[in-house]
Amino acid sequence: MSIFRLFSSRAAPPPIASAPIARERLQILLAHERGLRGQPDLLMLLREEILAVVSRHVTLDPDKVIVRMERGKNVSTLEVDIEIPNGLDVPLAATG
Amino acid sequence: MAKVLVVTSGKGGVGKTTSTAAIGAALAQAGKKVVVVDFDIGLRNLDLVMGAERRVVFDLINVVQGTARLSQALIRDKRLDNLSLLPASQTRDKDALTEEGIGRVIADLRASHDWIICDSPAGIERGAMLAMRFADEAIIVTNPEVSSVRDSDRIIGMLDSRTVRAETGERVEKHVLITRFDPARAARGEMIGIDDILEILATPLLGIIPESQDVLRASNVGSPVTLNSPASTPARAYADATRRLLGETVAMMVPTERKGLMHLLRGRRAA
């Protein structure tokens, strides 16, 4: 097997160059990071404001509010996960 | 007029200390009065790379706090009379450094030197901020590898916003120094290319230092590579970078592998 391997490895295609992939990933990432630089942390800001709005109507634990962002190539998603404890006072119809 | 140069990178292990020692020595060889200052409080290494680790008595924090005079803390190089080292503290906390104190030390050093080279710690926290704070020029040491390029970009952003120069509407003159460059891997397309790095960072190139045994050997014996093996490829690349720093125009040499006969034959067959 080793002898065949020796010859066959010569004919094997060269590995795909990974440098162009590195370049592309960096360009996308840095374009995004430079845009955020100097601004207050967007996620922290969103978290605080969402928390303020929701807690006006529902009693909740500030630690149980999770705001996550996932960046895609074309679209990014913002995921807001708020845990509302059972048995707590939820004045759903109390507006007005 | 004295120049304050920070050697920085964001990422650790890219070659800041090696480059500080090599360029500091090369500037001194060119007749400049040079001091290299270690800002890596708690993890000092410039003393070791310069071969002065057994001569440290006082350090930067002693000077900042006034427990030692600058002249007592400066260690004169044994090989070059016009090169000295201001070591970092090994035991103290980096919080002992204040911006005002560093400003005073830098001002004192400016009065008696041509070049003040600040070897920054890795990271983007207090130590790194203080190392770049008073800089006129910056060398951003970058490895041809994604995480290093990203961190360099971040550091460039800080040089443009958080330095005294930036805050007074001036610019810190920035240069990228590519280190640990492996020509063979670059030729195979495994290493992000120099042109790509420069395009992404939009910062001029100071030099390309090849990955080399000579660099390791120099730090093993405690001598800057430009003094220890001046004829070696990395030492010549550092010497060229230093001349560019002094304003000379030097053609950029991309280090290439020395090819043996077998290598050439194999290369031809593959083509």
Coordinates of C-alpha atoms in Angstrom, one line a residue, chain B residues 7 9-10 18 21 24 28 52 59 65 69 82 102 104 111 118 177 180 184 186 203 229:
Chain B
V7 CA 5.7 49.0 19.2
S9 CA 0.0 44.8 18.2
G10 CA -3.0 43.9 20.3
T18 CA 12.0 41.1 19.6
A21 CA 15.2 45.2 20.7
G24 CA 16.3 49.9 19.0
A28 CA 21.7 53.0 18.1
A52 CA 20.3 42.9 30.9
D59 CA 12.3 50.1 37.1
Q65 CA 6.6 57.1 41.8
R69 CA 15.8 58.8 39.7
N82 CA 24.1 55.1 23.1
I102 CA 4.3 58.3 32.4
R104 CA 6.7 63.1 33.1
A111 CA 15.3 65.8 26.7
C118 CA 7.9 51.9 24.0
L177 CA 5.7 45.5 10.4
R180 CA 7.2 35.6 11.3
A184 CA 7.2 28.8 1.5
A186 CA 2.9 32.1 1.5
T203 CA -1.4 51.4 6.6
S229 CA 23.8 38.0 13.6

